mmCIF file of C-alpha atoms in Angstrom:
data_model
loop_
_atom_site.group_PDB
_atom_site.id
_atom_site.type_symbol
_atom_site.label_atom_id
_atom_site.label_comp_id
_atom_site.label_asym_id
_atom_site.label_seq_id
_atom_site.Cartn_x
_atom_site.Cartn_y
_atom_site.Cartn_z
ATOM 1 C CA MET A 1 17.204 1.458 19.213
ATOM 2 C CA SER A 2 15.895 1.013 21.777
ATOM 3 C CA LYS A 3 11.636 -0.589 22.576
ATOM 4 C CA GLY A 4 10.011 2.657 22.545
ATOM 5 C CA ASP A 5 11.908 4.257 19.536
ATOM 6 C CA PRO A 6 8.687 5.533 16.158
ATOM 7 C CA LEU A 7 11.334 4.341 13.560
ATOM 8 C CA SER A 8 11.717 0.938 14.955
ATOM 9 C CA SER A 9 7.985 -0.416 15.433
ATOM 10 C CA ALA A 10 7.912 1.526 12.038
ATOM 11 C CA SER A 11 10.046 -1.175 10.774
ATOM 12 C CA ALA A 12 8.892 -3.809 12.365
ATOM 13 C CA ALA A 13 5.983 -3.562 10.751
ATOM 14 C CA SER A 14 6.787 -2.496 7.302
ATOM 15 C CA GLU A 15 9.028 -5.841 7.081
ATOM 16 C CA PRO A 16 7.613 -8.476 4.522
ATOM 17 C CA SER A 17 6.745 -11.221 5.353
ATOM 18 C CA ALA A 18 9.231 -14.818 5.899
ATOM 19 C CA ILE A 19 8.695 -16.358 2.229
ATOM 20 C CA THR A 20 11.124 -20.005 2.094
ATOM 21 C CA GLU A 21 10.187 -20.495 -1.448
ATOM 22 C CA ALA A 22 9.783 -18.016 -4.461
ATOM 23 C CA PHE A 23 9.117 -19.200 -7.156
ATOM 24 C CA PHE A 24 6.679 -18.739 -10.353
ATOM 25 C CA THR A 25 5.743 -20.583 -13.174
ATOM 26 C CA HIS A 26 6.533 -19.474 -16.785
ATOM 27 C CA GLY A 27 6.979 -21.542 -19.927
ATOM 28 C CA ASN A 28 8.698 -24.826 -19.020
ATOM 29 C CA TYR A 29 10.139 -23.773 -15.409
ATOM 30 C CA SER A 30 8.185 -23.602 -12.372
ATOM 31 C CA MET A 31 8.304 -20.964 -9.808
ATOM 32 C CA GLN A 32 6.130 -21.350 -6.445
ATOM 33 C CA PHE A 33 5.487 -18.727 -3.529
ATOM 34 C CA GLU A 34 4.217 -20.409 -0.088
ATOM 35 C CA GLU A 35 1.143 -19.555 0.642
ATOM 36 C CA ALA A 36 0.828 -15.448 3.049
ATOM 37 C CA PRO A 37 -1.265 -15.398 5.427
ATOM 38 C CA GLU A 38 -4.872 -14.019 4.435
ATOM 39 C CA SER A 39 -3.610 -11.008 6.892
ATOM 40 C CA GLU A 40 -0.745 -10.543 5.950
ATOM 41 C CA PRO A 41 -0.901 -10.327 1.948
ATOM 42 C CA PHE A 42 2.144 -9.682 -0.028
ATOM 43 C CA LEU A 43 1.664 -10.142 -3.810
ATOM 44 C CA ALA A 44 -1.384 -9.148 -5.360
ATOM 45 C CA SER A 45 -2.079 -11.145 -8.218
ATOM 46 C CA THR A 46 -3.485 -8.662 -10.490
ATOM 47 C CA PRO A 47 -1.132 -4.816 -10.053
ATOM 48 C CA ARG A 48 -1.853 -1.929 -8.194
ATOM 49 C CA PRO A 49 -4.054 0.492 -8.980
ATOM 50 C CA LEU A 50 -2.052 3.461 -11.040
ATOM 51 C CA ALA A 51 -3.392 6.446 -9.363
ATOM 52 C CA ALA A 52 -3.261 7.336 -5.827
ATOM 53 C CA SER A 53 -6.926 7.239 -4.536
ATOM 54 C CA GLN A 54 -8.459 10.621 -3.366
ATOM 55 C CA GLN A 55 -7.193 9.516 0.031
ATOM 56 C CA PRO A 56 -3.393 9.192 1.818
ATOM 57 C CA PRO A 57 -2.611 5.100 1.282
ATOM 58 C CA ASN A 58 -2.265 2.712 3.918
ATOM 59 C CA VAL A 59 1.815 2.750 4.532
ATOM 60 C CA PRO A 60 2.879 0.121 6.717
ATOM 61 C CA GLY A 61 3.669 1.478 10.317
ATOM 62 C CA VAL A 62 3.090 4.581 8.707
ATOM 63 C CA VAL A 63 -0.400 6.538 10.510
ATOM 64 C CA PRO A 64 -2.620 7.780 7.635
ATOM 65 C CA GLU A 65 -2.267 11.750 8.872
ATOM 66 C CA HIS A 66 1.775 10.896 8.360
ATOM 67 C CA ARG A 67 1.474 11.130 4.584
ATOM 68 C CA HIS A 68 0.519 14.314 2.529
ATOM 69 C CA ILE A 69 -1.171 14.145 -0.553
ATOM 70 C CA ASN A 70 0.507 15.338 -4.211
ATOM 71 C CA ALA A 71 -2.830 15.882 -5.019
ATOM 72 C CA SER A 72 -3.899 17.884 -2.921
ATOM 73 C CA VAL A 73 -1.207 20.374 -4.285
ATOM 74 C CA ARG A 74 -1.581 23.529 -6.329
ATOM 75 C CA VAL A 75 1.722 25.479 -8.180
ATOM 76 C CA PRO A 76 0.754 27.943 -9.748
ATOM 77 C CA MET A 77 2.199 27.832 -13.282
ATOM 78 C CA GLU A 78 3.687 31.205 -13.255
ATOM 79 C CA ASP A 79 5.494 30.305 -10.183
ATOM 80 C CA PRO A 80 9.719 31.226 -11.227
ATOM 81 C CA HIS A 81 11.732 29.015 -11.986
ATOM 82 C CA ILE A 82 14.598 27.664 -8.978
ATOM 83 C CA PRO A 83 17.944 26.566 -10.228
ATOM 84 C CA TYR A 84 19.652 22.841 -9.700
ATOM 85 C CA GLU A 85 22.156 20.967 -10.396
ATOM 86 C CA THR A 86 22.591 17.977 -10.876
ATOM 87 C CA LEU A 87 24.991 15.501 -9.933
ATOM 88 C CA GLU A 88 27.274 12.943 -10.534
ATOM 89 C CA ASP A 89 26.057 10.651 -8.380
ATOM 90 C CA GLY A 90 22.234 11.275 -9.580
ATOM 91 C CA LYS A 91 21.163 13.853 -6.714
ATOM 92 C CA PHE A 92 19.453 16.846 -7.475
ATOM 93 C CA LEU A 93 20.951 19.816 -5.547
ATOM 94 C CA SER A 94 19.834 24.085 -5.401
ATOM 95 C CA ARG A 95 21.520 26.556 -3.877
ATOM 96 C CA SER A 96 19.392 29.156 -4.644
ATOM 97 C CA MET A 97 18.199 32.381 -2.725
ATOM 98 C CA LEU A 98 14.660 31.533 -3.743
ATOM 99 C CA VAL A 99 14.773 28.238 -1.653
ATOM 100 C CA ASN A 100 17.197 29.800 1.208
ATOM 101 C CA SER A 101 15.024 32.419 2.243
ATOM 102 C CA GLY A 102 11.311 31.599 2.072
ATOM 103 C CA GLY A 103 9.251 28.390 3.598
ATOM 104 C CA GLU A 104 6.996 28.189 0.337
ATOM 105 C CA ASP A 105 9.240 28.540 -2.248
ATOM 106 C CA LEU A 106 11.215 25.361 -0.505
ATOM 107 C CA TYR A 107 8.613 24.008 -0.735
ATOM 108 C CA ARG A 108 6.860 24.468 -4.208
ATOM 109 C CA PHE A 109 10.326 23.347 -5.196
ATOM 110 C CA LEU A 110 9.968 20.215 -3.340
ATOM 111 C CA VAL A 111 6.934 19.146 -4.908
ATOM 112 C CA GLN A 112 8.336 20.464 -8.320
ATOM 113 C CA ARG A 113 10.820 17.835 -7.980
ATOM 114 C CA SER A 114 9.273 15.282 -6.675
ATOM 115 C CA VAL A 115 6.833 14.024 -9.123
ATOM 116 C CA ILE A 116 10.006 13.575 -11.694
ATOM 117 C CA GLN A 117 10.562 9.427 -11.643
ATOM 118 C CA PRO A 118 13.606 7.964 -10.065
ATOM 119 C CA LYS A 119 15.782 5.021 -12.226
ATOM 120 C CA ILE A 120 14.611 1.223 -10.581
ATOM 121 C CA VAL A 121 17.272 -0.749 -11.985
ATOM 122 C CA ILE A 122 18.284 -4.177 -11.152
ATOM 123 C CA LYS A 123 22.171 -5.705 -11.567
ATOM 124 C CA PHE A 124 22.824 -8.497 -13.548
ATOM 125 C CA LYS A 125 26.782 -10.153 -12.584
ATOM 126 C CA GLY A 126 27.911 -13.659 -12.731
ATOM 127 C CA THR A 127 31.687 -14.306 -12.321
ATOM 128 C CA ARG A 128 33.491 -18.177 -11.937
ATOM 129 C CA SER A 129 37.155 -18.955 -11.345
ATOM 130 C CA ALA A 130 39.178 -20.178 -14.133
ATOM 131 C CA VAL A 131 42.418 -22.119 -14.516
ATOM 132 C CA ARG A 132 45.173 -20.596 -17.480
ATOM 133 C CA GLY A 133 48.171 -22.624 -17.437
ATOM 134 C CA PHE A 134 50.094 -23.349 -13.961
ATOM 135 C CA THR A 135 53.312 -22.123 -12.621
ATOM 136 C CA LYS A 136 56.076 -23.943 -11.578
ATOM 137 C CA LYS A 137 58.730 -23.551 -8.565
ATOM 138 C CA LYS A 138 60.967 -25.495 -7.698
ATOM 139 C CA THR A 139 61.499 -25.641 -3.744
ATOM 140 C CA LYS A 140 64.518 -26.164 -1.408
ATOM 141 C CA ASP A 141 64.833 -29.599 -1.468
ATOM 142 C CA GLY A 142 64.332 -30.459 -5.040
ATOM 143 C CA THR A 143 60.712 -30.776 -5.816
ATOM 144 C CA VAL A 144 58.803 -29.130 -8.551
ATOM 145 C CA GLU A 145 55.985 -26.869 -7.139
ATOM 146 C CA SER A 146 52.640 -26.489 -9.960
ATOM 147 C CA THR A 147 50.578 -24.079 -8.882
ATOM 148 C CA PRO A 148 47.880 -22.848 -11.080
ATOM 149 C CA ASN A 149 47.387 -19.276 -12.600
ATOM 150 C CA THR A 150 43.784 -18.398 -11.784
ATOM 151 C CA TYR A 151 41.783 -15.840 -13.275
ATOM 152 C CA THR A 152 37.971 -14.363 -13.275
ATOM 153 C CA VAL A 153 35.744 -15.573 -16.611
ATOM 154 C CA TYR A 154 32.464 -13.036 -15.923
ATOM 155 C CA ASP A 155 29.233 -15.146 -17.809
ATOM 156 C CA PHE A 156 27.114 -11.629 -17.963
ATOM 157 C CA ASP A 157 27.518 -8.246 -16.098
ATOM 158 C CA TYR A 158 24.301 -6.866 -17.232
ATOM 159 C CA GLU A 159 21.828 -4.333 -16.182
ATOM 160 C CA MET A 160 17.732 -3.635 -16.666
ATOM 161 C CA ASP A 161 16.376 -0.913 -16.720
ATOM 162 C CA CYS A 162 12.754 -0.770 -15.071
ATOM 163 C CA THR A 163 11.839 2.735 -14.943
ATOM 164 C CA LYS A 164 8.790 1.977 -17.231
ATOM 165 C CA TYR A 165 7.019 -0.310 -14.950
ATOM 166 C CA LEU A 166 7.652 2.884 -11.954
ATOM 167 C CA CYS A 167 4.016 4.531 -11.708
ATOM 168 C CA SER A 168 3.670 8.108 -13.676
ATOM 169 C CA THR A 169 2.782 9.756 -11.012
ATOM 170 C CA PRO A 170 4.037 9.354 -6.717
ATOM 171 C CA ASP A 171 1.714 8.975 -4.525
ATOM 172 C CA GLY A 172 2.580 11.427 -2.140
ATOM 173 C CA PHE A 173 4.904 13.095 0.589
ATOM 174 C CA ASN A 174 5.529 10.879 3.934
ATOM 175 C CA VAL A 175 7.134 12.300 7.085
ATOM 176 C CA LEU A 176 8.490 9.847 9.169
ATOM 177 C CA PRO A 177 9.094 11.415 13.022
ATOM 178 C CA ASP A 178 11.581 12.483 14.147
ATOM 179 C CA ARG A 179 14.597 10.381 15.481
ATOM 180 C CA LYS A 180 15.047 12.031 18.907
ATOM 181 C CA THR A 181 12.251 13.676 19.574
ATOM 182 C CA GLY A 182 9.100 11.408 18.119
ATOM 183 C CA GLU A 183 7.159 14.728 16.657
ATOM 184 C CA VAL A 184 5.929 14.196 13.121
ATOM 185 C CA LYS A 185 6.095 17.560 10.935
ATOM 186 C CA SER A 186 4.263 18.611 8.091
ATOM 187 C CA VAL A 187 6.918 18.715 4.668
ATOM 188 C CA GLN A 188 5.982 23.175 5.590
ATOM 189 C CA GLN A 189 6.967 22.779 8.531
ATOM 190 C CA LEU A 190 10.366 21.011 7.525
ATOM 191 C CA CYS A 191 10.663 23.748 5.325
ATOM 192 C CA ASP A 192 10.405 26.606 7.403
ATOM 193 C CA ASP A 193 12.621 24.925 10.159
ATOM 194 C CA TYR A 194 14.870 24.913 7.187
ATOM 195 C CA VAL A 195 14.660 28.279 6.167
ATOM 196 C CA ARG A 196 14.564 29.700 10.066
ATOM 197 C CA ASP A 197 18.087 27.481 10.769
ATOM 198 C CA PRO A 198 21.075 30.137 11.478
ATOM 199 C CA HIS A 199 23.751 27.752 10.821
ATOM 200 C CA ARG A 200 25.015 28.643 7.350
ATOM 201 C CA ILE A 201 26.113 24.733 7.331
ATOM 202 C CA LYS A 202 22.275 22.581 6.636
ATOM 203 C CA GLU A 203 21.057 21.047 4.369
ATOM 204 C CA LEU A 204 17.435 19.455 3.724
ATOM 205 C CA GLN A 205 17.090 16.144 1.836
ATOM 206 C CA LEU A 206 14.151 14.667 -0.050
ATOM 207 C CA THR A 207 13.759 10.894 -0.837
ATOM 208 C CA LYS A 208 12.319 9.859 -2.971
ATOM 209 C CA VAL A 209 11.428 5.224 -2.050
ATOM 210 C CA VAL A 210 9.947 2.753 -4.837
ATOM 211 C CA GLU A 211 7.479 0.288 -2.429
ATOM 212 C CA TRP A 212 8.855 -2.401 -3.995
ATOM 213 C CA ASP A 213 9.891 -5.676 -2.193
ATOM 214 C CA THR A 214 13.240 -5.921 -3.701
ATOM 215 C CA ALA A 215 14.378 -8.496 -1.441
ATOM 216 C CA LEU A 216 11.358 -10.721 -3.218
ATOM 217 C CA VAL A 217 12.712 -10.086 -6.587
ATOM 218 C CA GLN A 218 16.614 -11.002 -5.582
ATOM 219 C CA ARG A 219 15.185 -14.531 -4.170
ATOM 220 C CA ALA A 220 13.084 -15.791 -6.873
ATOM 221 C CA LEU A 221 15.511 -14.723 -9.491
ATOM 222 C CA THR A 222 18.194 -16.064 -7.682
ATOM 223 C CA LYS A 223 16.276 -19.608 -6.973
ATOM 224 C CA ALA A 224 15.312 -19.472 -10.593
ATOM 225 C CA ILE A 225 19.175 -18.553 -11.617
ATOM 226 C CA ARG A 226 20.169 -21.705 -9.836
ATOM 227 C CA ARG A 227 17.325 -24.281 -10.857
ATOM 228 C CA TYR A 228 18.199 -22.915 -14.554
ATOM 229 C CA GLY A 229 21.994 -24.528 -13.340
ATOM 230 C CA TYR A 230 24.249 -22.017 -12.695
ATOM 231 C CA SER A 231 26.267 -22.338 -9.103
ATOM 232 C CA HIS A 232 28.950 -20.881 -9.714
ATOM 233 C CA SER A 233 28.516 -16.911 -7.855
ATOM 234 C CA LEU A 234 26.252 -15.164 -8.304
ATOM 235 C CA ASP A 235 25.395 -11.220 -7.579
ATOM 236 C CA ILE A 236 21.667 -9.659 -8.259
ATOM 237 C CA GLU A 237 21.383 -5.864 -6.736
ATOM 238 C CA VAL A 238 18.219 -3.734 -6.994
ATOM 239 C CA GLU A 239 19.145 0.014 -6.904
ATOM 240 C CA THR A 240 17.018 3.237 -6.857
ATOM 241 C CA ARG A 241 18.958 5.991 -8.823
ATOM 242 C CA GLU A 242 18.092 9.950 -9.649
ATOM 243 C CA ASN A 243 15.830 9.168 -5.970
ATOM 244 C CA LYS A 244 17.729 12.851 -3.568
ATOM 245 C CA VAL A 245 16.727 16.223 -3.726
ATOM 246 C CA LEU A 246 19.269 18.327 -2.192
ATOM 247 C CA VAL A 247 18.557 21.835 -0.762
ATOM 248 C CA LYS A 248 21.553 23.925 0.668
ATOM 249 C CA PRO A 249 22.842 27.896 1.120
ATOM 250 C CA GLY A 250 25.068 29.721 -1.549
ATOM 251 C CA SER A 251 27.531 30.937 0.609
ATOM 252 C CA TRP A 252 31.148 30.260 0.698
ATOM 253 C CA ILE A 253 31.963 27.900 3.480
ATOM 254 C CA ALA A 254 28.435 25.825 2.252
ATOM 255 C CA LYS A 255 30.034 25.038 -1.103
ATOM 256 C CA ALA A 256 33.709 24.325 0.512
ATOM 257 C CA VAL A 257 32.342 21.796 2.624
ATOM 258 C CA ASP A 258 31.581 20.032 -0.864
ATOM 259 C CA ASN A 259 34.204 21.085 -2.536
ATOM 260 C CA PRO A 260 36.103 18.045 -3.482
ATOM 261 C CA VAL A 261 40.038 20.311 -3.250
ATOM 262 C CA ALA A 262 38.881 21.117 0.385
ATOM 263 C CA VAL A 263 38.169 17.550 1.433
ATOM 264 C CA TRP A 264 41.875 16.080 -0.264
ATOM 265 C CA PHE A 265 43.361 18.957 1.232
ATOM 266 C CA CYS A 266 41.744 17.977 5.022
ATOM 267 C CA TYR A 267 42.566 14.643 4.261
ATOM 268 C CA ILE A 268 46.903 15.058 3.217
ATOM 269 C CA THR A 269 47.114 17.601 5.799
ATOM 270 C CA PHE A 270 45.036 15.496 8.599
ATOM 271 C CA LEU A 271 43.109 18.264 8.315
ATOM 272 C CA TRP A 272 39.333 16.504 8.839
ATOM 273 C CA ILE A 273 41.499 15.241 12.642
ATOM 274 C CA ILE A 274 39.977 19.317 13.416
ATOM 275 C CA THR A 275 37.355 20.166 10.944
ATOM 276 C CA TRP A 276 35.055 16.974 10.142
ATOM 277 C CA PRO A 277 33.577 17.467 13.995
ATOM 278 C CA LEU A 278 32.699 20.786 14.102
ATOM 279 C CA LEU A 279 31.602 19.649 10.871
ATOM 280 C CA PHE A 280 30.039 16.907 11.979
ATOM 281 C CA TYR A 281 28.500 19.187 15.084
ATOM 282 C CA TYR A 282 27.841 21.750 13.074
ATOM 283 C CA ARG A 283 25.976 20.541 10.230
ATOM 284 C CA ARG A 284 21.982 20.705 10.609
ATOM 285 C CA GLN A 285 20.277 17.861 8.537
ATOM 286 C CA TYR A 286 16.474 18.228 8.135
ATOM 287 C CA GLY A 287 14.750 14.861 5.383
ATOM 288 C CA HIS A 288 18.191 13.214 6.454
ATOM 289 C CA GLY A 289 17.774 8.798 6.541
ATOM 290 C CA GLY A 290 14.935 9.030 4.370
ATOM 291 C CA THR A 291 12.476 11.133 7.539
ATOM 292 C CA LEU A 292 11.225 13.152 4.560
ATOM 293 C CA GLN A 293 10.167 10.518 1.212
ATOM 294 C CA SER A 294 8.165 11.517 -2.030
ATOM 295 C CA ILE A 295 6.574 7.592 -2.458
ATOM 296 C CA TRP A 296 6.856 5.622 -5.658
ATOM 297 C CA ARG A 297 4.637 2.283 -6.887
ATOM 298 C CA MET A 298 5.315 0.724 -9.095
ATOM 299 C CA ASN A 299 2.344 -0.894 -11.878
ATOM 300 C CA ILE A 300 3.237 -4.261 -11.527
ATOM 301 C CA SER A 301 3.847 -6.643 -9.011
ATOM 302 C CA GLU A 302 6.797 -8.807 -7.961
ATOM 303 C CA ARG A 303 5.892 -11.881 -9.683
ATOM 304 C CA GLY A 304 4.402 -10.368 -12.757
ATOM 305 C CA TRP A 305 7.972 -8.272 -13.351
ATOM 306 C CA CYS A 306 9.706 -12.146 -12.484
ATOM 307 C CA GLU A 307 6.790 -13.698 -15.131
ATOM 308 C CA GLU A 308 7.512 -10.997 -17.304
ATOM 309 C CA ASN A 309 11.532 -10.949 -17.569
ATOM 310 C CA MET A 310 12.826 -14.073 -16.712
ATOM 311 C CA ASP A 311 12.945 -15.492 -20.610
ATOM 312 C CA ASP A 312 15.325 -12.591 -20.911
ATOM 313 C CA ILE A 313 16.925 -13.359 -17.895
ATOM 314 C CA LEU A 314 17.843 -16.577 -18.171
ATOM 315 C CA GLY A 315 18.363 -16.532 -21.738
ATOM 316 C CA GLN A 316 21.560 -13.911 -20.539
ATOM 317 C CA ILE A 317 23.487 -16.814 -19.150
ATOM 318 C CA PRO A 318 25.799 -18.354 -21.539
ATOM 319 C CA LEU A 319 25.274 -22.626 -22.360
ATOM 320 C CA ALA A 320 28.982 -23.259 -20.991
ATOM 321 C CA ALA A 321 28.522 -21.684 -17.770
ATOM 322 C CA LEU A 322 25.800 -23.919 -17.077
ATOM 323 C CA ASP A 323 26.126 -27.031 -15.084
ATOM 324 C CA ASN A 324 23.781 -29.187 -16.683
ATOM 325 C CA HIS A 325 26.322 -28.271 -20.336
ATOM 326 C CA SER A 326 27.858 -30.820 -22.627
ATOM 327 C CA GLU A 327 28.870 -30.959 -25.972
ATOM 328 C CA GLU A 328 26.020 -33.087 -27.611
ATOM 329 C CA ASN A 329 23.699 -30.864 -25.985
ATOM 330 C CA THR A 330 23.878 -27.123 -27.948
ATOM 331 C CA GLU A 331 20.437 -26.585 -27.249
ATOM 332 C CA GLN A 332 19.040 -23.921 -24.454
ATOM 333 C CA SER A 333 16.133 -26.373 -22.708
ATOM 334 C CA TYR A 334 14.482 -25.335 -19.287
ATOM 335 C CA PRO A 335 14.554 -27.411 -16.415
ATOM 336 C CA ASP A 336 11.533 -29.653 -16.287
ATOM 337 C CA ASP A 337 8.449 -29.187 -13.858
ATOM 338 C CA ASN A 338 8.571 -32.945 -13.032
ATOM 339 C CA THR A 339 11.676 -32.607 -11.545
ATOM 340 C CA VAL A 340 11.618 -28.425 -9.778
ATOM 341 C CA PHE A 341 9.477 -29.602 -7.054
ATOM 342 C CA GLU A 342 12.114 -32.858 -6.005
#
C-alpha cells in the first residue's frame, strides 16, 4: 500500500500502543500493565459511556464528519417490512426489490439492521501430545525400532459469549475513504450509487465493528494462563459473529453466482477458469473491505473484563495439565504474588 493511501494512515493511527506486559492484579494472581504515555491512553479506569453523545465519537484515523450518527436518523414506524434471510455463517442477506430499486429504502434497511447487536465470543483451546504405547518394527539388519504412538489431548476447548458486555445501541455509521480515489461518501450516497448501478452482479455490505482491543485481551489472557502453570499448546481467538448485512439483486444470475451447486459444477468441470475471472471483472462491490461500518463499543474496559472473568477462565484448566501439579497436591491454587514478578 502506498504511503499516500488514506487507509494506511487511518489504520496506522488506530493501532494500539506497544504493550509488553499485560497483567492485572486480581485475587491471588497478578498481572500488570506497562504505563502508557499520558497522550496515548489505551485503557480507561472506568467503563466507557453506554450511550453515544450528541457529537460524533472520536475514532482514531477517521475525521468526525465521516461518521453518521444513527440517533439523527428517524425511521418511520409505517415503513414496510423488508424481507431478508440469515445465512449459515450468520450474515443477513436481502434480495428484496425494495432495497434494489430505491436508495432511501436501502438506507432505511441498513439503519434498521445496524441496530441489531452482533455477537462477540472468545474461543479457548488448550492441547497437548500424549503417548499411548509403542509400535515395534524390525529392520533389515535385525534390530527392533520402537515408535511412540502419539495422540492429541484436549485439556479445554470452549468459548465465552461476551455479547452481554456490548452497548445496547451502536454509535452510528462510519464510512472509510475509497481505496482508489480517496473519496469519502455518505451512507446515502453509497446506497444511491448501488441502486443506480446497472450491473446485474453487484452487492453492498455493511460490517458491524466492535471497538475493543482484542489483541490486548489475547495477550493478557495468554500471559495469565502461562503464569498459572499451563505451558502446552494454547490458542485464544476473539470472533465477531452475525456482523455483516448484505444486499444483492434478486435476478437469476445473481442467485446462480451464490448457488453452491453451480460453484461446484464450475469447479469440477474447470469452467471456473473462465467464469471466476469474468465474475471478478464484472462484479461491483460497495462497502466491502470494511469501508461501510456500524460502530459498536463495549461497556467495560479490557482490564475490567479480564478481572471479572479470570476466575472462570483459569478454573477451566484441568489440574493434571498444569506444570506444578503433583499427586499430593489436589487443590487448585493461584501463583503467589511474590513470585509473579520474578
